[in-house]
Tab-separated table of C-alpha atoms and ligand atoms in Angstrom:
chain	number	residue	atom	x	y	z
Y	1	UNK	CA	75.952	82.414	114.729
Y	2	UNK	CA	79.668	82.803	113.965
Y	3	UNK	CA	82.287	82.002	116.035
Y	4	UNK	CA	84.433	85.361	116.407
Y	5	UNK	CA	88.089	84.675	115.205
Y	6	UNK	CA	89.377	84.983	119.026
Y	7	UNK	CA	87.147	81.440	119.204
Y	8	UNK	CA	87.780	80.889	115.040
Y	9	UNK	CA	91.587	80.576	115.821
Y	10	UNK	CA	91.221	78.020	118.000
Y	11	UNK	CA	88.253	76.402	117.666
Y	12	UNK	CA	88.300	76.339	113.441
Y	13	UNK	CA	85.819	73.195	112.930
Y	14	UNK	CA	83.340	74.238	115.727
Y	15	UNK	CA	79.744	74.956	115.577
Y	16	UNK	CA	77.298	74.275	117.620
Y	17	UNK	CA	75.781	71.116	116.487
Y	18	UNK	CA	79.098	69.636	115.550
Y	19	UNK	CA	78.828	65.763	116.965
Y	20	UNK	CA	82.055	64.895	118.595
Y	21	UNK	CA	84.315	63.071	116.258
Y	22	UNK	CA	84.390	59.030	117.399
Y	23	UNK	CA	87.347	58.476	115.626
Y	24	UNK	CA	90.361	60.430	117.110
Y	25	UNK	CA	89.262	59.949	121.220
Y	26	UNK	CA	92.758	61.642	123.300
Y	27	UNK	CA	92.938	63.702	120.204
Y	28	UNK	CA	96.455	65.804	120.401
Y	29	UNK	CA	95.703	69.681	121.654
Y	30	UNK	CA	99.235	70.821	119.853
Y	31	UNK	CA	99.146	69.549	116.505
Y	32	UNK	CA	101.732	67.407	115.553
Y	33	UNK	CA	104.200	68.715	112.478
Y	34	UNK	CA	103.101	66.686	109.158
Y	35	UNK	CA	106.654	66.869	107.605
Y	36	UNK	CA	106.924	64.115	105.443
Y	37	UNK	CA	107.630	65.404	101.793
Y	38	UNK	CA	106.522	61.827	99.744
Y	39	UNK	CA	103.549	59.258	100.767
Y	40	UNK	CA	102.842	56.033	99.785
Y	41	UNK	CA	100.573	56.365	96.229
Y	42	UNK	CA	98.637	53.277	97.025
Y	43	UNK	CA	95.692	56.379	98.338
Y	44	UNK	CA	93.792	58.879	97.790
Y	45	UNK	CA	96.683	60.995	96.685
Y	46	UNK	CA	96.663	58.376	93.612
Y	47	UNK	CA	93.971	60.065	92.161
Y	48	UNK	CA	95.129	63.084	92.592
Y	49	UNK	CA	98.340	62.801	90.963
Y	50	UNK	CA	97.215	60.803	87.794
Y	51	UNK	CA	94.387	63.656	87.441
Y	52	UNK	CA	95.532	66.354	88.486
Y	53	UNK	CA	93.068	67.358	90.384
Y	54	UNK	CA	92.506	67.536	93.828
Y	55	UNK	CA	96.843	68.409	94.570
Y	56	UNK	CA	95.724	70.844	96.632
Y	57	UNK	CA	94.277	68.795	99.306
Y	58	UNK	CA	96.047	65.705	99.397
Y	59	UNK	CA	98.905	64.074	100.681
Y	60	UNK	CA	101.479	63.301	97.619
Y	61	UNK	CA	104.367	65.796	97.856
Y	62	UNK	CA	105.538	68.204	100.503
Y	63	UNK	CA	105.694	71.089	97.625
Y	64	UNK	CA	101.876	70.228	97.015
Y	65	UNK	CA	100.778	70.886	101.092
Y	66	UNK	CA	101.178	68.782	103.870
Y	67	UNK	CA	99.122	68.207	106.092
Y	68	UNK	CA	99.993	70.846	108.820
Y	69	UNK	CA	100.397	73.684	105.827
Y	70	UNK	CA	96.508	72.973	104.844
Y	71	UNK	CA	95.719	73.176	108.668
Y	72	UNK	CA	97.237	76.938	108.689
Y	73	UNK	CA	95.692	77.863	105.206
Y	74	UNK	CA	91.939	76.546	106.234
Y	75	UNK	CA	92.688	79.280	109.670
Y	76	UNK	CA	93.517	81.721	107.476
Y	77	UNK	CA	90.864	80.844	104.944
Y	78	UNK	CA	88.135	81.200	107.505
Y	79	UNK	CA	90.158	84.090	109.284
Y	80	UNK	CA	89.103	86.572	105.995
Y	81	UNK	CA	85.988	84.898	105.013
Y	82	UNK	CA	87.280	83.510	101.783
Y	83	UNK	CA	86.676	79.815	100.376
Y	84	UNK	CA	90.310	78.976	100.498
Y	85	UNK	CA	93.682	79.885	100.970
Y	86	UNK	CA	97.167	79.344	99.676
Y	87	UNK	CA	100.203	79.860	102.060
Y	88	UNK	CA	103.832	80.969	100.074
Y	89	UNK	CA	107.777	80.979	101.743
Y	90	UNK	CA	106.844	85.015	102.397
Y	91	UNK	CA	104.629	87.799	101.211
Y	92	UNK	CA	106.644	88.352	98.742
Y	93	UNK	CA	105.966	85.597	97.433
Y	94	UNK	CA	101.868	85.813	97.500
Y	95	UNK	CA	102.615	89.294	96.198
Y	96	UNK	CA	104.242	87.605	92.892
Y	97	UNK	CA	102.685	84.763	92.495
Y	98	UNK	CA	99.443	87.322	92.281
Y	99	UNK	CA	100.166	89.136	90.136
Y	100	UNK	CA	101.779	86.558	87.771
Y	101	UNK	CA	98.862	84.755	88.004
Y	102	UNK	CA	96.013	87.485	87.215
Y	103	UNK	CA	97.836	89.582	84.288
Y	104	UNK	CA	98.917	87.798	81.552
Y	105	UNK	CA	102.111	88.919	79.724
Y	106	UNK	CA	101.462	91.856	78.400
Y	107	UNK	CA	98.615	92.830	80.169
Y	108	UNK	CA	97.222	95.392	82.648
Y	109	UNK	CA	97.842	95.962	85.768
Y	110	UNK	CA	95.722	99.395	87.586
Y	111	UNK	CA	98.151	99.814	91.116
Y	112	UNK	CA	97.858	102.259	93.822
Y	113	UNK	CA	100.682	104.783	94.186
Y	114	UNK	CA	102.157	104.027	97.510
Y	115	UNK	CA	102.402	100.639	98.589
Y	116	UNK	CA	105.081	98.125	99.669
Y	117	UNK	CA	108.584	99.597	98.195
Y	118	UNK	CA	109.350	94.932	97.765
Y	119	UNK	CA	105.070	95.265	95.150
Y	120	UNK	CA	106.850	98.557	93.267
Y	121	UNK	CA	109.899	96.358	92.499
Y	122	UNK	CA	108.208	93.554	90.892
Y	123	UNK	CA	106.257	96.193	89.272
Y	124	UNK	CA	109.353	97.865	87.293
Y	125	UNK	CA	110.943	94.787	87.053
Y	126	UNK	CA	109.220	91.211	86.489
Y	127	UNK	CA	105.935	92.550	86.071
Y	128	UNK	CA	108.003	95.318	83.203
Y	129	UNK	CA	109.825	92.560	81.829
Y	130	UNK	CA	105.806	91.008	81.006
Y	131	UNK	CA	105.071	93.039	79.105
Y	132	UNK	CA	102.513	94.388	81.891
Y	133	UNK	CA	102.344	98.343	81.768
Y	134	UNK	CA	101.165	99.489	84.934
Y	135	UNK	CA	98.387	102.781	85.753
Y	136	UNK	CA	98.670	104.477	89.034
Y	137	UNK	CA	95.637	105.628	91.336
Y	138	UNK	CA	95.006	107.640	94.574
Y	139	UNK	CA	93.118	104.116	97.246
Y	140	UNK	CA	91.368	107.502	98.483
Y	141	UNK	CA	90.231	108.983	95.911
Y	142	UNK	CA	88.179	106.686	94.227
Y	143	UNK	CA	87.086	108.216	91.795
Y	144	UNK	CA	90.972	108.369	90.373
Y	145	UNK	CA	89.919	105.003	89.605
Y	146	UNK	CA	86.917	104.852	88.014
Y	147	UNK	CA	88.227	106.997	85.818
Y	148	UNK	CA	91.158	105.064	85.321
Y	149	UNK	CA	88.833	101.953	84.417
Y	150	UNK	CA	86.606	104.005	81.872
Y	151	UNK	CA	89.822	104.937	79.609
Y	152	UNK	CA	90.999	101.634	79.067
Y	153	UNK	CA	90.558	98.070	80.003
Y	154	UNK	CA	92.296	96.684	83.117
Y	155	UNK	CA	93.686	93.235	83.957
Y	156	UNK	CA	94.051	93.817	87.848
Y	157	UNK	CA	93.507	97.187	90.479
Y	158	UNK	CA	95.588	96.492	93.759
Y	159	UNK	CA	95.838	98.341	96.377
Y	160	UNK	CA	97.587	97.469	100.344
Y	161	UNK	CA	93.900	98.083	103.268
Y	162	UNK	CA	96.299	100.420	105.133
Y	163	UNK	CA	99.132	101.485	103.097
Y	164	UNK	CA	102.797	100.916	103.529
Y	165	UNK	CA	104.409	103.460	105.165
Y	166	UNK	CA	101.821	106.238	104.958
Y	167	UNK	CA	98.951	104.798	106.594
Y	168	UNK	CA	96.313	106.285	103.778
Y	169	UNK	CA	93.047	104.209	104.163
Y	170	UNK	CA	92.178	102.757	100.973
Y	171	UNK	CA	88.615	102.802	100.350
Y	172	UNK	CA	88.144	99.398	99.802
Y	173	UNK	CA	84.301	99.433	99.699
Y	174	UNK	CA	84.158	102.459	96.827
Y	175	UNK	CA	86.915	100.401	95.100
Y	176	UNK	CA	85.173	96.341	94.322
Y	177	UNK	CA	82.175	98.577	93.353
Y	178	UNK	CA	84.056	100.355	90.590
Y	179	UNK	CA	86.369	97.536	89.905
Y	180	UNK	CA	83.075	94.499	90.020
Y	181	UNK	CA	80.937	97.123	88.054
Y	182	UNK	CA	84.552	97.485	85.394
Y	183	UNK	CA	84.816	93.418	85.337
Y	184	UNK	CA	88.133	93.833	86.690
Y	185	UNK	CA	89.335	92.327	90.021
Y	186	UNK	CA	90.165	93.764	93.108
Y	187	UNK	CA	93.480	92.375	94.820
Y	188	UNK	CA	94.551	93.923	98.907
Y	189	UNK	CA	97.492	93.522	100.561
Y	190	UNK	CA	96.023	93.509	103.985
Y	191	UNK	CA	98.999	92.729	105.414
Y	192	UNK	CA	98.407	96.283	107.642
Y	193	UNK	CA	95.026	95.253	108.664
Y	194	UNK	CA	95.876	92.089	109.557
Y	195	UNK	CA	92.795	89.533	109.546
Y	196	UNK	CA	91.055	91.960	111.668
Y	197	UNK	CA	90.153	95.589	110.608
Y	198	UNK	CA	88.720	94.989	107.185
Y	199	UNK	CA	87.733	91.737	105.406
Y	200	UNK	CA	88.209	93.010	101.989
Y	201	UNK	CA	86.986	90.209	100.693
Y	202	UNK	CA	83.657	90.828	102.396
Y	203	UNK	CA	83.724	94.448	100.847
Y	204	UNK	CA	83.866	93.183	97.178
Y	205	UNK	CA	87.237	91.886	96.769
Y	206	UNK	CA	88.141	89.062	94.276
Y	207	UNK	CA	91.941	88.302	96.657
Y	208	UNK	CA	93.549	89.617	99.734
Y	209	UNK	CA	96.668	88.643	100.285
Y	210	UNK	CA	99.398	89.127	103.875
Y	211	UNK	CA	102.641	89.306	104.825
Y	212	UNK	CA	101.621	86.394	107.406
Y	213	UNK	CA	105.462	87.351	108.648
Y	214	UNK	CA	103.536	90.371	110.340
Y	215	UNK	CA	100.370	90.301	112.014
Y	216	UNK	CA	99.310	86.847	111.624
Y	217	UNK	CA	102.273	85.340	113.112
Y	218	UNK	CA	103.243	87.987	114.886
Y	219	UNK	CA	106.157	86.728	116.533
Y	220	UNK	CA	108.717	88.140	114.209
Y	221	UNK	CA	110.339	84.130	113.535
Y	222	UNK	CA	108.817	83.272	111.424
Y	223	UNK	CA	109.070	84.984	106.922
Y	224	UNK	CA	105.274	83.923	104.636
Y	225	UNK	CA	102.902	84.763	102.488
Y	226	UNK	CA	99.299	84.267	102.226
Y	227	UNK	CA	96.714	84.647	98.901
Y	228	UNK	CA	92.480	84.002	100.237
Y	229	UNK	CA	90.376	84.111	97.230
Y	230	UNK	CA	87.687	81.831	95.690
Y	231	UNK	CA	88.511	77.976	95.323
Y	232	UNK	CA	88.975	79.112	91.528
Y	233	UNK	CA	91.708	81.440	92.059
Y	234	UNK	CA	93.185	79.876	93.843
Y	235	UNK	CA	93.950	76.423	92.325
Y	236	UNK	CA	95.477	78.661	89.655
Y	237	UNK	CA	97.535	80.624	92.584
Y	238	UNK	CA	97.866	77.111	93.263
Y	239	UNK	CA	99.244	75.902	90.376
Y	240	UNK	CA	101.698	78.907	89.557
Y	241	UNK	CA	103.327	77.842	93.010
Y	242	UNK	CA	103.826	74.651	92.329
Y	243	UNK	CA	105.929	75.635	89.528
Y	244	UNK	CA	107.962	78.866	90.757
Y	245	UNK	CA	108.064	75.539	93.997
Y	246	UNK	CA	107.132	78.758	96.747
Y	247	UNK	CA	106.008	76.942	98.990
Y	248	UNK	CA	106.073	76.990	102.512
Y	249	UNK	CA	108.076	74.660	104.638
Y	250	UNK	CA	105.779	72.949	107.492
Y	251	UNK	CA	107.683	74.150	110.660
Y	252	UNK	CA	107.094	77.199	109.619
Y	253	UNK	CA	103.042	76.269	109.212
Y	254	UNK	CA	103.217	75.170	112.329
Y	255	UNK	CA	104.242	78.694	113.630
Y	256	UNK	CA	102.232	80.388	111.773
Y	257	UNK	CA	99.210	78.562	112.921
Y	258	UNK	CA	100.586	78.762	116.934
Y	259	UNK	CA	100.747	82.730	116.272
Y	260	UNK	CA	96.758	83.172	115.003
Y	261	UNK	CA	95.778	81.578	118.025
Y	262	UNK	CA	96.322	84.866	120.209
Y	263	UNK	CA	95.910	87.097	117.150
Y	264	UNK	CA	92.681	88.402	118.465
Y	265	UNK	CA	94.661	89.526	122.050
Y	266	UNK	CA	97.704	91.159	119.912
Y	267	UNK	CA	95.287	93.318	117.889
Y	268	UNK	CA	93.434	94.459	120.722
Y	269	UNK	CA	96.458	95.859	122.542
Y	270	UNK	CA	98.566	96.600	120.290
Y	271	UNK	CA	95.949	98.811	118.498
Y	272	UNK	CA	95.439	100.441	122.125
Y	273	UNK	CA	99.169	101.041	122.296
Y	274	UNK	CA	99.729	102.551	118.877
Y	275	UNK	CA	96.396	104.950	118.644
Y	276	UNK	CA	97.701	106.790	122.738
Y	277	UNK	CA	100.754	106.905	120.784
Y	278	UNK	CA	99.746	108.418	117.800
Y	279	UNK	CA	97.934	110.528	120.024
Y	280	UNK	CA	101.119	111.723	122.424
Y	281	UNK	CA	102.779	112.431	119.486
Y	282	UNK	CA	100.611	114.925	117.732
Y	283	UNK	CA	100.835	116.717	120.974
Y	284	UNK	CA	104.269	116.920	121.052
Y	285	UNK	CA	106.735	119.946	119.810
Y	286	UNK	CA	109.128	118.070	118.204
Y	287	UNK	CA	106.685	116.190	116.294
Y	288	UNK	CA	105.285	117.875	112.893
Y	289	UNK	CA	103.008	115.549	111.670
Y	290	UNK	CA	101.380	111.341	112.561
Y	291	UNK	CA	100.460	109.508	109.991
Y	292	UNK	CA	98.041	106.680	111.714
Y	293	UNK	CA	94.475	105.878	110.766
Y	294	UNK	CA	92.758	106.534	114.307
Y	295	UNK	CA	93.341	110.078	113.413
Y	296	UNK	CA	91.319	110.083	110.536
Y	297	UNK	CA	88.543	108.885	111.987
Y	298	UNK	CA	86.255	109.724	108.405
Y	299	UNK	CA	88.581	107.342	106.843
Y	300	UNK	CA	87.896	104.612	108.930
Y	301	UNK	CA	84.683	104.880	108.527
Y	302	UNK	CA	84.520	105.158	104.293
Y	303	UNK	CA	87.318	102.125	104.123
Y	304	UNK	CA	85.311	100.835	105.955
Y	305	UNK	CA	87.772	99.686	108.790
Y	306	UNK	CA	86.840	98.534	112.499
Y	307	UNK	CA	89.856	99.219	113.851
Y	308	UNK	CA	93.402	101.460	113.059
Y	309	UNK	CA	95.869	99.027	113.227
Y	310	UNK	CA	99.316	99.582	115.182
Y	311	UNK	CA	102.044	100.806	112.253
Y	312	UNK	CA	102.073	104.643	113.136
Y	313	UNK	CA	103.952	106.849	111.274
Y	314	UNK	CA	105.213	110.574	112.257
Y	315	UNK	CA	107.762	113.479	111.305
Y	316	UNK	CA	110.255	115.181	113.204
Y	317	UNK	CA	109.743	119.525	113.727
Y	318	UNK	CA	113.237	119.066	112.228
Y	319	UNK	CA	113.564	118.606	108.843
Y	320	UNK	CA	117.671	116.831	108.890
Y	321	UNK	CA	117.670	113.482	108.954
Y	322	UNK	CA	120.877	113.449	112.095
Y	323	UNK	CA	118.197	114.716	113.842
Y	324	UNK	CA	115.681	111.348	113.475
Y	325	UNK	CA	119.043	109.502	113.269
Y	326	UNK	CA	119.880	110.716	116.976
Y	327	UNK	CA	115.859	109.969	117.929
Y	328	UNK	CA	117.166	106.746	116.752
Y	329	UNK	CA	119.800	105.963	118.679
Y	330	UNK	CA	118.450	107.362	121.861
Y	331	UNK	CA	115.654	104.463	121.775
Y	332	UNK	CA	116.138	101.894	123.894
Y	333	UNK	CA	112.528	100.322	124.266
Y	334	UNK	CA	111.154	100.644	120.580
Y	335	UNK	CA	114.262	98.751	118.717
Y	336	UNK	CA	115.292	100.211	115.859
Y	337	UNK	CA	114.406	97.176	112.921
Y	338	UNK	CA	112.623	96.769	109.711
Y	339	UNK	CA	109.556	94.991	109.241
Y	340	UNK	CA	106.186	95.041	111.456
Y	341	UNK	CA	103.534	92.729	113.217
Y	342	UNK	CA	105.774	91.770	116.000
Y	343	UNK	CA	104.967	91.453	119.648
Y	344	UNK	CA	107.889	93.961	120.276
Y	345	UNK	CA	108.156	97.033	119.143
Y	346	UNK	CA	109.983	99.060	116.178
Y	347	UNK	CA	110.775	101.925	114.663
Y	348	UNK	CA	112.992	102.032	111.121
Y	349	UNK	CA	113.095	105.081	108.152
Y	350	UNK	CA	111.072	103.766	105.291
Y	351	UNK	CA	113.190	105.031	102.886
Y	352	UNK	CA	116.490	103.586	104.318
Y	353	UNK	CA	114.082	100.291	104.792
Y	354	UNK	CA	110.278	98.866	103.468
Y	355	UNK	CA	110.722	101.535	100.444
Y	356	UNK	CA	114.860	102.338	99.978
Y	357	UNK	CA	114.565	100.277	96.514
Y	358	UNK	CA	112.893	103.535	94.837
Y	359	UNK	CA	114.155	106.061	93.532
Y	360	UNK	CA	114.057	109.022	95.822
Y	361	UNK	CA	113.052	111.812	93.451
Y	362	UNK	CA	109.671	109.355	93.000
Y	363	UNK	CA	110.077	108.739	96.741
Y	364	UNK	CA	109.604	111.890	97.375
Y	365	UNK	CA	107.183	111.980	94.873
Y	366	UNK	CA	104.793	110.047	97.055
Y	367	UNK	CA	105.811	112.235	100.532
Y	368	UNK	CA	107.736	109.098	101.702
Y	369	UNK	CA	109.902	111.742	102.864
Y	370	UNK	CA	113.843	110.953	103.540
Y	371	UNK	CA	112.911	111.532	107.558
Y	372	UNK	CA	109.217	109.318	108.081
Y	373	UNK	CA	109.847	108.217	110.950
Y	374	UNK	CA	107.399	104.030	110.873
Y	375	UNK	CA	106.981	102.494	114.198
Y	376	UNK	CA	105.120	98.732	114.671
Y	377	UNK	CA	103.591	98.954	118.117
Y	378	UNK	CA	104.208	96.040	120.011
Y	379	UNK	CA	102.477	94.591	123.314
Y	380	UNK	CA	105.249	96.683	125.673
Y	381	UNK	CA	103.140	98.600	128.374
Y	382	UNK	CA	102.096	101.441	126.274
Y	383	UNK	CA	103.613	103.908	129.449
Y	384	UNK	CA	107.185	102.202	129.132
Y	385	UNK	CA	106.986	102.878	125.022
Y	386	UNK	CA	105.784	107.038	125.555
Y	387	UNK	CA	108.389	107.046	128.563
Y	388	UNK	CA	111.005	105.708	125.797
Y	389	UNK	CA	109.829	107.815	123.469
Y	390	UNK	CA	109.565	111.030	125.449
Y	391	UNK	CA	112.745	110.545	126.829
Y	392	UNK	CA	114.155	110.737	122.748
Y	393	UNK	CA	111.990	114.116	121.364
Y	394	UNK	CA	112.664	115.728	124.894
Y	395	UNK	CA	116.957	115.680	124.022
Y	396	UNK	CA	117.252	118.783	123.983
Y	397	UNK	CA	119.383	119.431	120.426
Y	398	UNK	CA	115.030	117.810	119.152
Y	399	UNK	CA	113.338	120.077	121.341
Y	400	UNK	CA	111.979	123.429	119.103
Y	401	UNK	CA	110.073	126.012	120.670
Y	402	UNK	CA	106.326	126.102	119.746
Y	403	UNK	CA	107.242	129.187	117.351
Y	404	UNK	CA	108.698	126.818	115.150
Y	405	UNK	CA	106.043	124.793	114.093
M	501	PLP	N1	102.724	93.713	102.183
M	501	PLP	C1	103.474	94.541	102.643
M	501	PLP	C2	102.583	95.532	102.791
M	501	PLP	C3	104.876	94.613	103.834
M	501	PLP	O1	105.192	95.389	104.414
M	501	PLP	C4	105.986	93.532	102.943
M	501	PLP	C5	106.895	93.336	103.924
M	501	PLP	O2	107.384	94.240	104.562
M	501	PLP	C6	105.617	92.370	102.533
M	501	PLP	C7	103.862	92.719	101.946
M	501	PLP	C8	106.520	91.274	102.112
M	501	PLP	O3	106.671	90.842	102.733
M	501	PLP	P1	107.281	89.254	103.431
M	501	PLP	O4	108.730	90.739	104.304
M	501	PLP	O5	107.086	87.926	103.896
M	501	PLP	O6	108.002	88.917	101.905
């Protein structure tokens, strides 16, 4: 039986019938950090260097990886049920490495219409400069992708498991089936699924990326990215990573592995709190609309998504930007900051942060209003979080009577 993530992340090599390793008596429980950037060339690394084969797993030079970065990559590969994983210096590096490796110059990308603003920027600048043409589709409506794939050939299809910032749930299983039928790889940015709510590779995706900065690390003290796929695809991405040099630092990989060990605990608590807050916000008279997968159980079943994630978004009844700003200024526990996935509760306006680089007209046309508030729910007591939100919402200037809804 495959151990659950809580066991696997602590004991990645566990197997019921595994004999204790006689070579490592007195083994350190917290692993050391392998910082050396160079290794003597009289070991197995020499062959890897000469043949170019096996460089990804060999101790040769720090840019290709160290024991620490490989160990953290192994944990993430296991978590996402992939053959192999590659760690990068950031989530953006994981995205750019994957897109530029899998789409040739002059190629075609089909991308979900609402994705992280940084991904939109790469599409509009770096990919466009390489002559790559991008078509968009609604990831909640697989028929749109099927129609696109019938019209023209694509090199890659891209979506997010749970979209940033509107939390729409992509129908990954059906998107993967459409891609398989058309012979096109599917890449999924599963950052918002946290390695816990969905394993896109099991649903037929080709490659999964994470901003490991978020849930996988979970403590808002590391910038990192991860790419998970089959060995051949990871080898191709590794070659790009060696050229661009966007490797992860061993210290960051060590912190990432440390954070990963408590991921299942953090995730359960954060998802439960986010679902509670989403339900209460949906009932609040000053709130016009709440976005959270827990409020869309049919979409969760169709994806499929086993838990709702811990980011929610909402809009106030008062459409004035000043009202959203007043709310932000009155919160004392929910911290006004960008990013997500850490243990502390954050809140921000995506129009000013994650999606600030988008043209405002385009942003609004994709449903991201200037006043949309996005909150990443942390591990604080949910009743304290609700008290903070309710206090801020109850401010007379935010409060409206029911007839205004
Ligand atoms: N993917 C998603 C869905 C994100 O929300 C972000 C950042 O917010 C990224 C990728 C980029 O990650 P990083 O900031 O680690 O480069």
